[in-house]
Coordinates of N, CA and C in Angstrom, one line a residue:
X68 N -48.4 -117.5 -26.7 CA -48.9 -116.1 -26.7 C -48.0 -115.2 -25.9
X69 N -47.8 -114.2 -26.5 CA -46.3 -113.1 -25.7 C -47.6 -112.2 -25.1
X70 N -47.0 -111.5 -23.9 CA -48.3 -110.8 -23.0 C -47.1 -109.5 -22.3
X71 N -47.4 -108.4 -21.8 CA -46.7 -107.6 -21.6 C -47.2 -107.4 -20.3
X72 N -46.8 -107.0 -19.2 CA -47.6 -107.0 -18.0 C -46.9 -105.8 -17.4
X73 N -47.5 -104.6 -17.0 CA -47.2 -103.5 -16.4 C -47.5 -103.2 -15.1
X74 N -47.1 -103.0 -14.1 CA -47.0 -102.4 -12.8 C -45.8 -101.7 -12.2
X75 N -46.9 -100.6 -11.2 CA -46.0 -99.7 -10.4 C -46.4 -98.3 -10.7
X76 N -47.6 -97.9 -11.3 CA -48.0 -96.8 -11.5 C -49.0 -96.4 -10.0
X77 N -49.8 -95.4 -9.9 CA -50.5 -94.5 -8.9 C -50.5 -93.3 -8.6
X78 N -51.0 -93.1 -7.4 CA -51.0 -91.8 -7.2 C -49.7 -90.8 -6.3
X79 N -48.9 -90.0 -7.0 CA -48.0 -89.7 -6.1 C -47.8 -88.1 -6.3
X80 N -47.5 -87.1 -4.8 CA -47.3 -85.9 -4.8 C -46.2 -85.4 -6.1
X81 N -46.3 -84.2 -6.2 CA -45.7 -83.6 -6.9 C -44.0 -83.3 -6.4
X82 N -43.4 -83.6 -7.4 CA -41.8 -83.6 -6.7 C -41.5 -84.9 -6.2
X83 N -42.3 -85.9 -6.7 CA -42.2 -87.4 -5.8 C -41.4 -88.5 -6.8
X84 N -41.3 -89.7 -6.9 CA -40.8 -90.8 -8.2 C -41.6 -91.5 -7.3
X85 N -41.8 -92.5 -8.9 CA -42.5 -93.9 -9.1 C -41.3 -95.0 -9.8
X86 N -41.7 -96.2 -9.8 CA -40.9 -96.6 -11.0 C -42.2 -97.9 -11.8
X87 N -41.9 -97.7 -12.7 CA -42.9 -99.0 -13.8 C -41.9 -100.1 -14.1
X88 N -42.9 -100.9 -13.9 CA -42.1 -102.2 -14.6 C -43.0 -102.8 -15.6
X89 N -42.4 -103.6 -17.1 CA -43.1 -104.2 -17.8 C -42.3 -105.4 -18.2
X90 N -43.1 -106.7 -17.9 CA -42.7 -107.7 -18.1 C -43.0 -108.5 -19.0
X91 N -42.1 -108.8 -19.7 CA -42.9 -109.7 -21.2 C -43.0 -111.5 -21.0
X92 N -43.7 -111.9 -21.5 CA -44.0 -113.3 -21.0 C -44.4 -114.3 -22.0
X93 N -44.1 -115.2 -22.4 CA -44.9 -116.2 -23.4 C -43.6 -116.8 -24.1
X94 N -43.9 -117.3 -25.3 CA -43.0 -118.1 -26.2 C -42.8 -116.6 -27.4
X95 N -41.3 -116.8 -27.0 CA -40.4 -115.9 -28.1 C -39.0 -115.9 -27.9
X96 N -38.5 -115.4 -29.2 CA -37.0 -115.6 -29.7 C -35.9 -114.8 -28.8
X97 N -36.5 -113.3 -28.6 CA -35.5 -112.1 -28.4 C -36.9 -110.9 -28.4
X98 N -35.8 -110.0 -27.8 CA -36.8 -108.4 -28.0 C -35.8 -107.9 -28.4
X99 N -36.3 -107.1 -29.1 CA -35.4 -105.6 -29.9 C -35.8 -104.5 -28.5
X100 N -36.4 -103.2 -29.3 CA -36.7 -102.2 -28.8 C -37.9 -102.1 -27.8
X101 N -37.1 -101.8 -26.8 CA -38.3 -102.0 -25.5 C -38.8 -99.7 -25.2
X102 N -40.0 -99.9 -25.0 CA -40.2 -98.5 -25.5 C -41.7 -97.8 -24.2
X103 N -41.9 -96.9 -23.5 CA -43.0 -96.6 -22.8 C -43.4 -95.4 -23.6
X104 N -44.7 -94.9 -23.8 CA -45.5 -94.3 -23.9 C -46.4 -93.7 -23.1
X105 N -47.0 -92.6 -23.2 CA -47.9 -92.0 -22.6 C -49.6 -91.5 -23.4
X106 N -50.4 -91.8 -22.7 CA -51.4 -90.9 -23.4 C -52.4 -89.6 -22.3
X107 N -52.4 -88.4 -22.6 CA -53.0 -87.4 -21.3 C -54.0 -87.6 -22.2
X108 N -54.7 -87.2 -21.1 CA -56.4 -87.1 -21.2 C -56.8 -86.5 -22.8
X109 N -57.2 -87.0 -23.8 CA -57.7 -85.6 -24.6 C -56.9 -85.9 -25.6
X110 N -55.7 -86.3 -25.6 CA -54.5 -86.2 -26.1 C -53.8 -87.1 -26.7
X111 N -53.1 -87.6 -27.8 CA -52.6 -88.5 -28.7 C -51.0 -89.2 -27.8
X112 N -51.6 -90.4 -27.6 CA -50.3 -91.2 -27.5 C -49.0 -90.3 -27.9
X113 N -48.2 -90.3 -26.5 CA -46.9 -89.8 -26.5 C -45.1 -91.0 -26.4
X114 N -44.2 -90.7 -27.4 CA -43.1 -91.5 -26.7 C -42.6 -90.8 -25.8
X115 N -42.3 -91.7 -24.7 CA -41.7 -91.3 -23.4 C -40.6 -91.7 -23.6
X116 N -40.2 -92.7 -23.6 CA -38.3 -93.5 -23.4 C -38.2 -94.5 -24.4
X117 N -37.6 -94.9 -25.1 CA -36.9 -96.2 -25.9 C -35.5 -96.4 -25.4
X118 N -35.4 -98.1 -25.1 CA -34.5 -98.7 -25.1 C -33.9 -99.9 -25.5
X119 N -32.9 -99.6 -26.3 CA -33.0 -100.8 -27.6 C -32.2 -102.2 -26.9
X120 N -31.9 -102.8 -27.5 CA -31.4 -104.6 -27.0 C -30.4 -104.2 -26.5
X121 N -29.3 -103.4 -26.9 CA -27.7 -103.4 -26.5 C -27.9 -101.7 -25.7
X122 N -29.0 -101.4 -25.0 CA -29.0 -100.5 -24.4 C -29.0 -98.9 -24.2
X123 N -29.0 -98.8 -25.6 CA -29.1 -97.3 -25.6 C -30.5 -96.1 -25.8
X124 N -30.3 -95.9 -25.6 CA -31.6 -94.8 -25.0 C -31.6 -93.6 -25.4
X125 N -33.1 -92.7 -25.8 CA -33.7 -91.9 -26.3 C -34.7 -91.3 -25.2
X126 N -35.3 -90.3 -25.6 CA -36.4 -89.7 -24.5 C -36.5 -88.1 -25.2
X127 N -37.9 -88.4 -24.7 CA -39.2 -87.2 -25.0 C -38.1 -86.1 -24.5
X128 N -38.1 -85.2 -24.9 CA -37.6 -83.7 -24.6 C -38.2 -83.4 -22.4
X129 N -39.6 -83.6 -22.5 CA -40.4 -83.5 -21.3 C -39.9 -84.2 -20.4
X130 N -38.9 -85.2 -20.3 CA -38.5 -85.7 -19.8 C -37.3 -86.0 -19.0
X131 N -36.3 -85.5 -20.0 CA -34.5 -85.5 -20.2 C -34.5 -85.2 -18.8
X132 N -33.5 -85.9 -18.3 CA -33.2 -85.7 -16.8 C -34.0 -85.7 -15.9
X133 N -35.1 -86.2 -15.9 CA -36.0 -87.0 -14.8 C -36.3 -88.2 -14.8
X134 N -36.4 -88.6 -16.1 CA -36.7 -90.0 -16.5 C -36.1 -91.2 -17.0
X135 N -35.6 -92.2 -16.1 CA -34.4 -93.0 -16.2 C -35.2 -94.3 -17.3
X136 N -34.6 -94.7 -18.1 CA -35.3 -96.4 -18.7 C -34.4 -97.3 -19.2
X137 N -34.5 -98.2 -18.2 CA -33.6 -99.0 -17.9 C -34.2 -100.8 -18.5
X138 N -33.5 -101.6 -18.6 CA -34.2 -102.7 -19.1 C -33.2 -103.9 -18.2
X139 N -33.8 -105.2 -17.9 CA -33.0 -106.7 -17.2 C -33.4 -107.7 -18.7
X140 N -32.5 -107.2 -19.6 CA -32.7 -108.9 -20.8 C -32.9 -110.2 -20.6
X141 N -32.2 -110.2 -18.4 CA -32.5 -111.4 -18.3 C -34.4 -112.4 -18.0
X142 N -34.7 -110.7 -17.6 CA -36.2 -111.0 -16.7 C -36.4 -110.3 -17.6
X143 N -36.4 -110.3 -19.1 CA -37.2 -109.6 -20.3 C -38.2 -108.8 -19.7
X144 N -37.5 -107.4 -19.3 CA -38.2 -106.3 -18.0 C -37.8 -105.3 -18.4
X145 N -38.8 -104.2 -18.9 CA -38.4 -102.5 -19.1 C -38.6 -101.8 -17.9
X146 N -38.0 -101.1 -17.4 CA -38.1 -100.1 -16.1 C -38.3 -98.6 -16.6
X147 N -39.2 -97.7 -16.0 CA -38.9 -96.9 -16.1 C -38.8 -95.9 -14.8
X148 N -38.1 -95.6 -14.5 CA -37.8 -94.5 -13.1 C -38.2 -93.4 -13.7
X149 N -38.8 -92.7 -12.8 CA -39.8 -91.3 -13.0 C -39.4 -90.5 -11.5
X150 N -38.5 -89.6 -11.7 CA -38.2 -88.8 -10.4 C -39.2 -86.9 -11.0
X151 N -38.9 -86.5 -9.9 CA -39.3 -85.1 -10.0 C -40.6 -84.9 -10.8
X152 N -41.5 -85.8 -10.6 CA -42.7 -85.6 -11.3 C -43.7 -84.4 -10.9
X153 N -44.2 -84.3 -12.0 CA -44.7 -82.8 -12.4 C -46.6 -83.2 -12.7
X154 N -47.5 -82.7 -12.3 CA -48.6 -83.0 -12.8 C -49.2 -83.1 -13.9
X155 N -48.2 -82.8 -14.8 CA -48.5 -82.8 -16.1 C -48.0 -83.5 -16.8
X156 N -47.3 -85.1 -15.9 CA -46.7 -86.0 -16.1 C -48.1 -87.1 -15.8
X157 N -49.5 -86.3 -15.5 CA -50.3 -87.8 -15.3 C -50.9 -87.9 -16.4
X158 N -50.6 -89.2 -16.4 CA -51.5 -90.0 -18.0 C -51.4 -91.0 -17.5
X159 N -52.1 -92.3 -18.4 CA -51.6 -93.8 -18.3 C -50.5 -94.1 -19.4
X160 N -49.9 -94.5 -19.1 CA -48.5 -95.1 -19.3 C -48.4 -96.5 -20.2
X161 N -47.7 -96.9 -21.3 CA -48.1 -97.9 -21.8 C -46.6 -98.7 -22.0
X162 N -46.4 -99.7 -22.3 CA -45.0 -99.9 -22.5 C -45.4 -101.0 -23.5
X163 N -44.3 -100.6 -24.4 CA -44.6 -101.7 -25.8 C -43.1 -102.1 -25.6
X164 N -43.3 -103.5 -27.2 CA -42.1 -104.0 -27.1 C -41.6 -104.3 -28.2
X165 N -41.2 -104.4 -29.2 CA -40.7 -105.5 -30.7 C -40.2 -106.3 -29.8
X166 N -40.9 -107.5 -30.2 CA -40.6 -109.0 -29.9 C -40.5 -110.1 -30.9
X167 N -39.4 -111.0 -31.3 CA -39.0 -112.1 -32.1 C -40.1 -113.2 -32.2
X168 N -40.9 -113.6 -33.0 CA -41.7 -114.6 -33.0 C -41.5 -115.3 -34.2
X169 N -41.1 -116.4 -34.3 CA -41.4 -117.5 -35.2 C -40.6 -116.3 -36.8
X170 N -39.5 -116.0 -36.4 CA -38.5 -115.7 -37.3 C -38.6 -113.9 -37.7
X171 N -40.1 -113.1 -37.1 CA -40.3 -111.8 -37.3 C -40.6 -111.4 -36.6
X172 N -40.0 -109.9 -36.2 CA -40.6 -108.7 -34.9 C -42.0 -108.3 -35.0
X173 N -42.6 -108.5 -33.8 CA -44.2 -108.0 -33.8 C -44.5 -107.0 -32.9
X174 N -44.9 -105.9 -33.3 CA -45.2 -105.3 -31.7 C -46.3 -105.2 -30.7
X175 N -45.8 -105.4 -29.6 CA -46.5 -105.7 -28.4 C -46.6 -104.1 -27.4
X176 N -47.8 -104.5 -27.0 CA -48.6 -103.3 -25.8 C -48.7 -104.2 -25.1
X177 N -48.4 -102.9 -23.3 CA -49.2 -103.7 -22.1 C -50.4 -103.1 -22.0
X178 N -51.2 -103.4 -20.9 CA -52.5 -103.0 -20.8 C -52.6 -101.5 -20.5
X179 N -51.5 -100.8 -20.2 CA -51.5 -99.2 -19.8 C -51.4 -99.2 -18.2
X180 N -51.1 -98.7 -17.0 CA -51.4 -98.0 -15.8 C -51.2 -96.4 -16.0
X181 N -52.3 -96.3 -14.9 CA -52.2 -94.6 -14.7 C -51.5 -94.3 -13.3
X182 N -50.5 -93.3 -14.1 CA -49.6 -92.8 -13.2 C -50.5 -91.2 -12.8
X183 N -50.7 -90.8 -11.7 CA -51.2 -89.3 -10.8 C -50.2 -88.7 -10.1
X184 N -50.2 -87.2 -10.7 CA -49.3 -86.5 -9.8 C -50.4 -85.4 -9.6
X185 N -50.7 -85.7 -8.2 CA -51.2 -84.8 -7.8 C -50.9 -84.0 -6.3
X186 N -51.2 -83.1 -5.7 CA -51.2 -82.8 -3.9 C -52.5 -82.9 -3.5

């Protein structure tokens, strides 16, 4: 059973960083594209960052230059660094994954944390 496990979200001032981590776990081949999301209140599931196997990277417009996403292939681990956060950066946070299983990519969710930027 592959499981995604998220931490490092909470509550932090405005102009502050956090960083997330999502760790994938279970029986599998490889990951492809490791990817976080957001959903605000009210509001439809957002992409935040994609980062593919051999490292290259994408990101929400809302983000460019605040938001670092970084991945350890060895500790099958997505990071995301969150500097200069803005209150309108709070949602909960989701990080998915395409993961290799028994010869096909499946995609995987973590459970979400909620990230607060508030004063």
């Amino acid at each position: 059973q592959v499981q995604l496990v998220e931490s490092g979200g909470g509550l932090v001032q405005p102009g502050g960083s956090l960083r997330l981590s999502c760790a994938a776990s279970g029986s599998f081949v490889s990951i492809g594209d490791m990817a976080w999301y957001r959903q605000l209140l009210g509001k439809q599931r957002e992409l935040v960052a994609v980062i593919g196997s051999g490292g290259s990277t994408n990101y929400a417009d809302s983000v460019k230059g605040r938001f670092t996403v970084s991945r350890d292939n060895a500790k099958n681990t997505v990071y995301l660094r969150m500097d200069s956060l803005k209150p309108e950066d709070t949602a909960v946070y989701s990080c998915n994954a395409a993961i290799k299983h028994l010869g096909v990519y499946y995609s995987y969710w973590g459970q979400g944390t909620q990230v607060t930027v508030s004063s």
